[in-house]
Coordinates of C-alpha atoms and ligand atoms in Angstrom, one line a residue:
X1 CA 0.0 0.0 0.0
X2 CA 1.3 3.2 -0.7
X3 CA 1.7 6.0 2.2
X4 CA 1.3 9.5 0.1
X5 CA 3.5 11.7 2.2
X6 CA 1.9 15.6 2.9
X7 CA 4.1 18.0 1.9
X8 CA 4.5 21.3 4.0
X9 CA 4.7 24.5 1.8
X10 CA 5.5 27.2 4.5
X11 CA 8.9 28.6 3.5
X12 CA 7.0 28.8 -0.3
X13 CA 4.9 31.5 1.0
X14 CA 8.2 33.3 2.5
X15 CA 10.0 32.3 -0.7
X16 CA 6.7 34.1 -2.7
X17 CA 6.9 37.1 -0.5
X18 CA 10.5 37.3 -1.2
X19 CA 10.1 37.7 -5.2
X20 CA 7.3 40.4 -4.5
X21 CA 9.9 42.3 -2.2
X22 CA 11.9 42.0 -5.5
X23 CA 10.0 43.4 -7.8
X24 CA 8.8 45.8 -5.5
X25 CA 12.6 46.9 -5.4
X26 CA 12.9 46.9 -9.0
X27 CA 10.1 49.2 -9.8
X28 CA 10.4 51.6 -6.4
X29 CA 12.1 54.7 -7.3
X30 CA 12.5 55.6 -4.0
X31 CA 14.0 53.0 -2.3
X32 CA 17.9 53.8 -2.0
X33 CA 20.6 52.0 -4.0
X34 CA 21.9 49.6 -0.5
X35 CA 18.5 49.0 0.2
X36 CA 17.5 48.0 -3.2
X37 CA 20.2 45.7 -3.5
X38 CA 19.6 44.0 -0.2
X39 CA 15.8 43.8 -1.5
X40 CA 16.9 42.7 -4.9
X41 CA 19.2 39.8 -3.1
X42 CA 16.3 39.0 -1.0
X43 CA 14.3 38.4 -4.4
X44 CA 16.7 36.7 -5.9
X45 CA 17.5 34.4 -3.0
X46 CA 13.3 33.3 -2.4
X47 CA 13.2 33.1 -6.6
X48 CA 15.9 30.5 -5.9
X49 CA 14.3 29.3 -2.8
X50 CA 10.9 29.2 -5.0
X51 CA 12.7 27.1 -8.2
X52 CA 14.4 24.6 -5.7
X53 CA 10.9 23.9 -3.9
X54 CA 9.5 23.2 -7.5
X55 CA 12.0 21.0 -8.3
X56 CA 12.3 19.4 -4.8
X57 CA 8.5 18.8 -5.3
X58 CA 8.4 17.5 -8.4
X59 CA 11.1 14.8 -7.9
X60 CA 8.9 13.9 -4.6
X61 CA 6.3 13.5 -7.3
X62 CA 8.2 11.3 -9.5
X63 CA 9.0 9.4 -6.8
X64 CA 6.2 8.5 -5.6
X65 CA 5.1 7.8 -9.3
X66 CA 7.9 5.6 -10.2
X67 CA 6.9 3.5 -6.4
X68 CA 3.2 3.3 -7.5
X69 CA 4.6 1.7 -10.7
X70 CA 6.9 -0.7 -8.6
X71 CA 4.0 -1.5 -6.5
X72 CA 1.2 -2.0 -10.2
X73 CA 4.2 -4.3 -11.7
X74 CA 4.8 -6.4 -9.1
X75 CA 1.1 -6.6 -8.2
X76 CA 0.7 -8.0 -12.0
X77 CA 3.6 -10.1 -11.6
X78 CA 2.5 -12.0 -8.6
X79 CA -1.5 -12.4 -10.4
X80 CA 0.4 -13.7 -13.3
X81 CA 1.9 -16.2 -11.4
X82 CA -1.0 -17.2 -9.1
X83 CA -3.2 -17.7 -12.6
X84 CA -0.2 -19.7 -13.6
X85 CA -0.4 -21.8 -10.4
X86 CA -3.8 -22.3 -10.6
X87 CA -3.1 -23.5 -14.3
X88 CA -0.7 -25.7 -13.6
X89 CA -2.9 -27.1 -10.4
X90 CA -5.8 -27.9 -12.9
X91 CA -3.6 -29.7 -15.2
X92 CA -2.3 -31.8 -12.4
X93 CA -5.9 -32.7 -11.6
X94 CA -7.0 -33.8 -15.4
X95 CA -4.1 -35.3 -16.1
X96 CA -4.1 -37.6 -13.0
X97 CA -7.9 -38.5 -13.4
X98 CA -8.2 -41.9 -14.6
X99 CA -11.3 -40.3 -16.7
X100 CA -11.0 -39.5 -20.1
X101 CA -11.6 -35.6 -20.5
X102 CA -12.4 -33.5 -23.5
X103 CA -12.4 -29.7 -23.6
X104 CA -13.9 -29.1 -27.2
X105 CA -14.8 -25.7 -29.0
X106 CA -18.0 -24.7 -30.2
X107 CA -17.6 -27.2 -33.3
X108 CA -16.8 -30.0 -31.5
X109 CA -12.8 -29.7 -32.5
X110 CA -10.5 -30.7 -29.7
X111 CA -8.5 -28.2 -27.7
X112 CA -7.2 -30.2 -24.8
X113 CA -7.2 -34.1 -23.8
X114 CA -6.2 -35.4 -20.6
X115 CA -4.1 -38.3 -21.1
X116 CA -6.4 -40.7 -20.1
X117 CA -8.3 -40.2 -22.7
X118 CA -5.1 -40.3 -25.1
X119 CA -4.3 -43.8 -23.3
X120 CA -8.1 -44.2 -24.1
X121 CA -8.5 -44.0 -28.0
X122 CA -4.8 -44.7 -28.5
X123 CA -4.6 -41.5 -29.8
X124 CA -1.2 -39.6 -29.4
X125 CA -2.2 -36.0 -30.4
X126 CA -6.2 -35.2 -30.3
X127 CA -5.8 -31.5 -30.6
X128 CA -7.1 -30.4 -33.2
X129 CA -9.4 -33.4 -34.4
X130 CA -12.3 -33.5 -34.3
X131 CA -14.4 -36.3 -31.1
X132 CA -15.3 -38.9 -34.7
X133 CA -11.4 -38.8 -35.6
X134 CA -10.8 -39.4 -31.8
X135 CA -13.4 -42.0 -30.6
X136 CA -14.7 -43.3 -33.9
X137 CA -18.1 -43.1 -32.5
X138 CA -20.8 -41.4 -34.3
X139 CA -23.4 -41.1 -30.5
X140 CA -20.6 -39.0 -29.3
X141 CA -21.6 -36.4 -31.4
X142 CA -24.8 -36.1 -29.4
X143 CA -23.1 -35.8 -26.1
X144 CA -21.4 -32.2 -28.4
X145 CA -24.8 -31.1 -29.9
X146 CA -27.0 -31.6 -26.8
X147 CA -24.0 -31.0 -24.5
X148 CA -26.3 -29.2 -21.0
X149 CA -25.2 -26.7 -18.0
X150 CA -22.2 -27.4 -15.5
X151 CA -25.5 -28.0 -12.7
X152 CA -27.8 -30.5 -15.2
X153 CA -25.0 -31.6 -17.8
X154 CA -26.5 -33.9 -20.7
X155 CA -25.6 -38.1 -20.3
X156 CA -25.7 -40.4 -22.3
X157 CA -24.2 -44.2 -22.3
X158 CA -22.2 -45.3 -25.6
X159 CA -20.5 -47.9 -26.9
X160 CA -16.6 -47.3 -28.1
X161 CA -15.4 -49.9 -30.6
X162 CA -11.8 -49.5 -30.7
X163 CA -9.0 -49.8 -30.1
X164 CA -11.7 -52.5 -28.1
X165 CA -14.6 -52.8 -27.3
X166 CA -16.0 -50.8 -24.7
X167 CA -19.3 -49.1 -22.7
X168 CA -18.5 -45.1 -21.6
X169 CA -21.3 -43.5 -19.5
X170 CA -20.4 -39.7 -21.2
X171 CA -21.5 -36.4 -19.8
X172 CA -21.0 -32.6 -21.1
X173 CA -21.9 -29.6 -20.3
X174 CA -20.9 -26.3 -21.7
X175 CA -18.8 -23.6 -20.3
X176 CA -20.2 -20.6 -18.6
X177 CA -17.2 -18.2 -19.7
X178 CA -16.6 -17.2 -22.6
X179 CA -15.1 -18.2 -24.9
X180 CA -17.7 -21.3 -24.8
X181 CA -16.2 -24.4 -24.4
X182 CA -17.9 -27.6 -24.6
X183 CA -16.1 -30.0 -21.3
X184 CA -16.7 -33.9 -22.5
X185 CA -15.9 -36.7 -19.3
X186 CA -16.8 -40.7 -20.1
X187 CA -16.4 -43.4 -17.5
X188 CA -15.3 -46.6 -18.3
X189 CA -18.7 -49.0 -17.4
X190 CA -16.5 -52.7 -19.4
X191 CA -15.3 -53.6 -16.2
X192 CA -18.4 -53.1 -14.5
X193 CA -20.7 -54.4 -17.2
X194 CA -18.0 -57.6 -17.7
X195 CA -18.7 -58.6 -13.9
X196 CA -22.4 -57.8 -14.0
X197 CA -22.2 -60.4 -16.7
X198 CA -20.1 -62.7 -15.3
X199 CA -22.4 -62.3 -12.2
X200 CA -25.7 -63.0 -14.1
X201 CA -24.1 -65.7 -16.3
X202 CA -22.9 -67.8 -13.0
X203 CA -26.4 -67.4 -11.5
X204 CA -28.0 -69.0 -14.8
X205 CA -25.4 -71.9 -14.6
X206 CA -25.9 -72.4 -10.9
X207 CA -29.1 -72.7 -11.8
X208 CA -29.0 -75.1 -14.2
X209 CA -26.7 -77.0 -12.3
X210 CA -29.2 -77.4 -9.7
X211 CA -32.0 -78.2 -11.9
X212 CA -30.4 -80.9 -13.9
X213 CA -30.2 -83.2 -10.5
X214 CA -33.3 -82.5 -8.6
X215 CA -35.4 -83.0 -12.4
X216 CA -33.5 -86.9 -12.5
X217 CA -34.4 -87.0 -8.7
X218 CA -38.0 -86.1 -8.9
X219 CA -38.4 -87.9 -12.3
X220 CA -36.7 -91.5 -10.4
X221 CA -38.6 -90.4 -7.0
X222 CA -41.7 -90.2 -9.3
X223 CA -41.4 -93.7 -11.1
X224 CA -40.8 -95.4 -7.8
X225 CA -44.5 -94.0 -6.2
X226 CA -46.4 -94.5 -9.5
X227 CA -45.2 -98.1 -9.5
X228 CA -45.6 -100.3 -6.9
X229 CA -44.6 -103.1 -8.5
X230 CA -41.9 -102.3 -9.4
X231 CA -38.6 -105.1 -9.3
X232 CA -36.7 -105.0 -6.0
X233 CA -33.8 -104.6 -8.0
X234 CA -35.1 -101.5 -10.2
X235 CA -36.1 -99.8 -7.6
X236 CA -33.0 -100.4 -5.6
X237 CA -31.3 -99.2 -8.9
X238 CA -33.5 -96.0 -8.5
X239 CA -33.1 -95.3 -5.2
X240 CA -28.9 -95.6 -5.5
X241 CA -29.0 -93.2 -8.2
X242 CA -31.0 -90.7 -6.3
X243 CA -28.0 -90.9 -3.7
X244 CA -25.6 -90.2 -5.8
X245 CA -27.6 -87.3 -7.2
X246 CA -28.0 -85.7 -4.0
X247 CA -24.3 -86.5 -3.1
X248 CA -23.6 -84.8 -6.0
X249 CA -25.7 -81.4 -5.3
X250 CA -24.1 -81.5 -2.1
X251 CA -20.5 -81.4 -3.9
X252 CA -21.9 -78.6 -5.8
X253 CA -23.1 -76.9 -2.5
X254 CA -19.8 -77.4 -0.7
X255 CA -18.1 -76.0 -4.0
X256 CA -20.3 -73.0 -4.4
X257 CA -19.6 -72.4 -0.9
X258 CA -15.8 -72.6 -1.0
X259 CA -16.1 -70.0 -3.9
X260 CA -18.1 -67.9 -2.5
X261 CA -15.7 -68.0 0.9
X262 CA -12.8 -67.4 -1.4
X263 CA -14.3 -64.8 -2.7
X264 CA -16.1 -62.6 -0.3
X265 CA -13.2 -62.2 2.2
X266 CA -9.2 -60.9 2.4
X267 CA -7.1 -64.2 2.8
X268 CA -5.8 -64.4 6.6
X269 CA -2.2 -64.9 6.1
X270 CA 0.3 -67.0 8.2
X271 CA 3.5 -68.8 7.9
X272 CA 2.6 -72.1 5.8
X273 CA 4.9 -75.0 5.5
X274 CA 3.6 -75.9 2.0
X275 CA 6.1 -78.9 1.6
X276 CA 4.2 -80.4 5.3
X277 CA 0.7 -79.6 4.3
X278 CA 1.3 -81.0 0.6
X279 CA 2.3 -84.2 2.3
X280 CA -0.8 -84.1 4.9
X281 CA -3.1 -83.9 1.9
X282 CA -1.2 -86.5 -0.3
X283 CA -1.4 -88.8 2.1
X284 CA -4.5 -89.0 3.1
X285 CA -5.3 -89.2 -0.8
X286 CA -2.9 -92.0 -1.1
X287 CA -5.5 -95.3 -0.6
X288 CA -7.7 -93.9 -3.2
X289 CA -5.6 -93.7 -5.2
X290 CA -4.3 -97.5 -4.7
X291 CA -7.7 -98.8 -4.6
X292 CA -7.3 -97.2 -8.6
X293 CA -4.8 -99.0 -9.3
X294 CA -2.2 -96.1 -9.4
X295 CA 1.4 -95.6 -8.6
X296 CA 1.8 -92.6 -6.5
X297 CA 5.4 -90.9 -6.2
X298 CA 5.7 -87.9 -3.9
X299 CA 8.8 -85.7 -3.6
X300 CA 8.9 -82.3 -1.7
X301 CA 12.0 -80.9 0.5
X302 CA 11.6 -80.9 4.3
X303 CA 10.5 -77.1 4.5
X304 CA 9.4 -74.7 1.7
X305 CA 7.4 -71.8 3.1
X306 CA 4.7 -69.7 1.5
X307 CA 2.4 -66.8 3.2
X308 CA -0.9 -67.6 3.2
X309 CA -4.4 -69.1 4.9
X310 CA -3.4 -73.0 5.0
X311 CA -7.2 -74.3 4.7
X312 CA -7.9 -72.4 1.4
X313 CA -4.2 -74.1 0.0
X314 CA -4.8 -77.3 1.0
X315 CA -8.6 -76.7 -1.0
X316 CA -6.2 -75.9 -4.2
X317 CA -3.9 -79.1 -3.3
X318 CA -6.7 -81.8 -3.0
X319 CA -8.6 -80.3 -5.9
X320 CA -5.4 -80.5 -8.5
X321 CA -5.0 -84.3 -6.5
X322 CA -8.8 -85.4 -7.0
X323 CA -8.5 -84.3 -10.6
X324 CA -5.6 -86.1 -11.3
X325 CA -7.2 -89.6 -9.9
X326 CA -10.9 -88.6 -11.1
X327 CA -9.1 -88.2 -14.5
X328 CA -6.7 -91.2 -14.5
X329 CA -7.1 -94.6 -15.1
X330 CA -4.1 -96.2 -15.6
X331 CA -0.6 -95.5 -14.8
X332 CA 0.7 -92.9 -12.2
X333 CA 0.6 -89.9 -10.0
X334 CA 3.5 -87.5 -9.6
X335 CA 3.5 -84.8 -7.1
X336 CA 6.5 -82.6 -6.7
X337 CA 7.5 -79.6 -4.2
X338 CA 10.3 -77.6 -5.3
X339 CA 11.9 -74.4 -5.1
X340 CA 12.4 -72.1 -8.3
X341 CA 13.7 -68.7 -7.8
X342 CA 11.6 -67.0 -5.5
X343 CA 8.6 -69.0 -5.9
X344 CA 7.7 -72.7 -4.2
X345 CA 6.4 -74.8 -7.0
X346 CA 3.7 -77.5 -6.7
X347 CA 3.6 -79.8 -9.6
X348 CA 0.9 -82.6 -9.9
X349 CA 1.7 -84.6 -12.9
X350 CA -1.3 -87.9 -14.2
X351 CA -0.6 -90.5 -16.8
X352 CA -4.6 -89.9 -17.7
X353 CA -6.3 -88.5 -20.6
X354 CA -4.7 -85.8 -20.9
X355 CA -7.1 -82.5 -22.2
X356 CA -7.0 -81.8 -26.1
X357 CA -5.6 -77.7 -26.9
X358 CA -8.3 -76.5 -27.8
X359 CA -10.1 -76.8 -24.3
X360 CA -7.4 -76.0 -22.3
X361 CA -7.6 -72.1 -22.2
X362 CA -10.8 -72.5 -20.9
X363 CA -10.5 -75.5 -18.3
X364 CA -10.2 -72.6 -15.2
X365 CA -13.7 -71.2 -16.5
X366 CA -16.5 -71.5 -13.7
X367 CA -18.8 -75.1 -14.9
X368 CA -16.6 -75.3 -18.2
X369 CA -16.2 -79.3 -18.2
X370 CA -14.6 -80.9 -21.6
X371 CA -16.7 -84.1 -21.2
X372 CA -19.8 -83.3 -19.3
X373 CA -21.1 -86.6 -18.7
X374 CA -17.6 -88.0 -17.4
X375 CA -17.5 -85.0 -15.2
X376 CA -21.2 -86.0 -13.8
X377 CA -20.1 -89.6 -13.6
X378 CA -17.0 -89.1 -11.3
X379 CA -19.0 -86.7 -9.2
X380 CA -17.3 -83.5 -10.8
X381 CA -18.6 -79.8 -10.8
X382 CA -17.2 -77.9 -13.1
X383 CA -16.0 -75.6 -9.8
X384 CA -12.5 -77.6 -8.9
X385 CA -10.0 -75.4 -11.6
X386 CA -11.7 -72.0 -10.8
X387 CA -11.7 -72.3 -7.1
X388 CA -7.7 -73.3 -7.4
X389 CA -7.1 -70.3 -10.2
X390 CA -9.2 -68.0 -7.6
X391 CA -7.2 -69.2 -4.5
X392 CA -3.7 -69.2 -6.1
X393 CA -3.9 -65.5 -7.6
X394 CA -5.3 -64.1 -4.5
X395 CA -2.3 -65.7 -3.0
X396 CA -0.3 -63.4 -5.1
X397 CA 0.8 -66.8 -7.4
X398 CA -0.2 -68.7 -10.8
X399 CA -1.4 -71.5 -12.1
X400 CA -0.3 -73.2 -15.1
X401 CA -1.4 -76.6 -17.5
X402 CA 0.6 -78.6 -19.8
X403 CA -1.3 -81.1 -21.1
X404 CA -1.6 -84.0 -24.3
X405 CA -4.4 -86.0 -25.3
X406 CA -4.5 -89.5 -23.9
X407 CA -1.0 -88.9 -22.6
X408 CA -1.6 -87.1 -19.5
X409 CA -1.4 -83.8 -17.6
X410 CA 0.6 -81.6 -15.8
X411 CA -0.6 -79.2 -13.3
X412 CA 1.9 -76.2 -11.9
X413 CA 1.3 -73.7 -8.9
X414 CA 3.7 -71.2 -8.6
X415 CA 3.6 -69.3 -4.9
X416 CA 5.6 -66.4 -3.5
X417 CA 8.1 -67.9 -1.5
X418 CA 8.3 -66.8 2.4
X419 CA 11.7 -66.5 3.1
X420 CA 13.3 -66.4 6.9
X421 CA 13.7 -63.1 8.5
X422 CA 17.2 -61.5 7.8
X423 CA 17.3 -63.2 4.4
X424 CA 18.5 -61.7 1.4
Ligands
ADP501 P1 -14.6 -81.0 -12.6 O1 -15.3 -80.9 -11.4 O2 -15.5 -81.3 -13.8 O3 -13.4 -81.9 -12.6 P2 -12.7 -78.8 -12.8 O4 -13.0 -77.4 -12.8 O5 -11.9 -79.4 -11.7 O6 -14.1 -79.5 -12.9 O7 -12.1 -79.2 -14.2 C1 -12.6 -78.7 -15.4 C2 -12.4 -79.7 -16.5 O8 -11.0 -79.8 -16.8 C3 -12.8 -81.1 -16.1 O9 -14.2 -81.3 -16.4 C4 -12.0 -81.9 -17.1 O10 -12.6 -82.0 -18.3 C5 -10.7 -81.1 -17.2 N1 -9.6 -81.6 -16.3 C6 -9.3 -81.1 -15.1 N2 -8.2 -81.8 -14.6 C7 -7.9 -82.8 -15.5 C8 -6.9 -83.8 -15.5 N3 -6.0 -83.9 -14.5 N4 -6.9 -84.6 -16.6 C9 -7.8 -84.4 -17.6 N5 -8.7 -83.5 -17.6 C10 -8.8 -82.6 -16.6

């Protein structure tokens, strides 16, 4: 703020009265010569006095000038570089939304993407295209059109072909400054649609899981009542198959319930042994699998730790186990432990037969069986693979399948390995 200092003119009005003695003295006939000259150095002296005060005044004045200008040119310099700030601050903020943004003009020609929506549309430069170059979408040219206020902006959901296929819910509203500017931000609604699905396409298989026992119950259940006289032996027939029926919905129930388990909750992590509790579960597999007829070899060092809730990995071990006997019926069953880098390594290996390529990228699918009715027969549910692929990547590892047709299979599990504290 500036502090405009008052200025105090008194010796001016001596200085004036000076001069007027002067002239006074010039013009006076009277006066005599000594005094005329002290009257006339008198003058002189205030006219001096007088010219000094004007220039003392006005370099006050150009002073104080020259400070307001400081003062204006600093002022502009710091709202220059607030507005800069504030620039900079919004750019931060588009930039690190993970929604694509458009600012458009009036004509729908781009002026500014954030790079979300580069990353997006694949598109390295969008300024100066127009949204159809961008987004290849011709309903995005409504969102521009009918584009509404920043309080009720217009919406509208669209579908984005490339680079992939995708659902955007897309709102824009235009500007209330001028220039106008058209503002254009679409969130990505794939993921949410692809789990909706997923969601709505598990329900129907659930269902249809379900109903395909209980029909063969009730239709079995049914033939028994309306025939009396029926054979001892048919009915006993009958009557066996409705137990394995219900043993297998109860499969399915215990499955559906271990998935949803797996699902719905964090893993509560401990120090496993995996070699031990590998061994627990191969062992007490190890008569079934001799009442098959099968050789069983089992190697695995004395300790190999992993981090992670024991009951859901022994679920994955005796899953990849059952499999291997459900699906072998000759030869042998090879389970390994070992260590590979960082990771502990579970290896169950069949002699059995084996899954042909072109099923095998979708054998960890939810109910995705390659022989249905051999599933059904051996009391499968189409739920083993995707509870282990659930159980193993929420255990931060993998799961991987080599397999040939009628030669056998190999199944791997690759954990994080826990090392011991002070480790390198
Ligand atoms: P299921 O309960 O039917 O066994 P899974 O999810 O465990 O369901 O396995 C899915 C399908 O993968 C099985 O139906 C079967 O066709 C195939 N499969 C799984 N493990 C083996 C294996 N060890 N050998 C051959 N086929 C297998």
């Amino acid at each position: 703020m500036l502090i405009r200092r008052k200025e105090t003119p008194r010796y001016q009005w001596l200085a004036v009265l000076g001069v007027a003695l002067f002239f006074f003295a010039l013009v006076w006939e009277g006066l005599r010569d000594i005094t005329k000259i002290v009257w006339l150095v008198i003058g002189a002296l205030s006219g001096i006095l007088i010219m000094l005060s004007v220039v003392k005044s006005l370099s006050f004045r150009l002073g104080e000038w020259s400070r307001e200008l400081r003062a204006t040119r600093s002022e502009l310099r710091r709202t220059k570089e607030e507005k800069e700030a504030i620039q900079r601050q919004f750019e931060d903020v588009i930039e690190g939304l993970e929604t694509p943004l458009f600012i458009c003009d009036s004509h729908g020609t781009i002026l500014n993407a954030n790079r979300a929506a580069k990353e997006a549309f694949a598109f390295k430069e969008p300024k100066g295209h127009t949204l159809l170059d961008v987004t290849l979408s011709h309903d995005i040219l409504h969102a521009t059109t009918n584009a509404g206020t920043r309080e009720k902006p217009y919406k509208i959901e669209i579908n984005i072909p490339a680079p992939s296929d995708h659902v955007y819910h897309v709102l824009s509203w235009v500007s209330e400054s001028e220039p106008k500017r058209i503002f254009i931000a679409m969130t990505d609604l794939t993921p949410m649609r692809r789990l909706e699905k997923i969601r709505s396409d598990f329900v129907a298989n659930a269902s249809h899981e379900l109903r395909t026992p209980m029909a063969s119950i009730r239709s079995m259940a049914e033939t028994i009542l309306d025939n009396p006289d029926l054979p001892q032996e048919t009915k006993e027939r009958y009557l066996q198959n409705i137990i394995s029926e219900v043993d297998r919905l109860t499969n399915l129930a215990d499955d559906l319930l271990v998935l949803s388990y797996a699902e719905s909750r964090p893993i509560k992590k401990s120090e496993v042994n995996f070699s031990e509790l590998v061994r627990e579960v191969v062992s007490k597999t190890e008569r079934q699998i001799q009442e098959k007829g099968l050789k069983l070899f089992f190697e695995a060092p004395e300790s190999l730790m992993v981090e992670g809730e024991a009951e859901q990995l022994v679920q994955v071990v005796s899953n990849l186990l059952s499999n291997a006997v459900r699906y072998t019926l000759e030869g042998s069953i090879t389970v390994r432990v070992y260590p590979s880098d960082n990771e502990v390594v579970l290896e169950v290996k069949d002699t059995g037969i084996g899954i042909s390529s072109e099923h095998l990228p979708r054998i960890f699918e939810r109910f995705y069986r390659v022989d249905r009715a051999r599933s059904r027969e051996t009391g499968g549910t189409g739920l083993g693979l995707s509870i282990v692929r659930h159980i193993v990547e929420s255990h931060g590892g993998k799961v991987e399948v080599e397999s040939e047709l009628n030669v056998g299979s190999t199944f791997r599990v690759r954990l994080p390995m826990k090392k011991p504290v002070g480790a390198a």
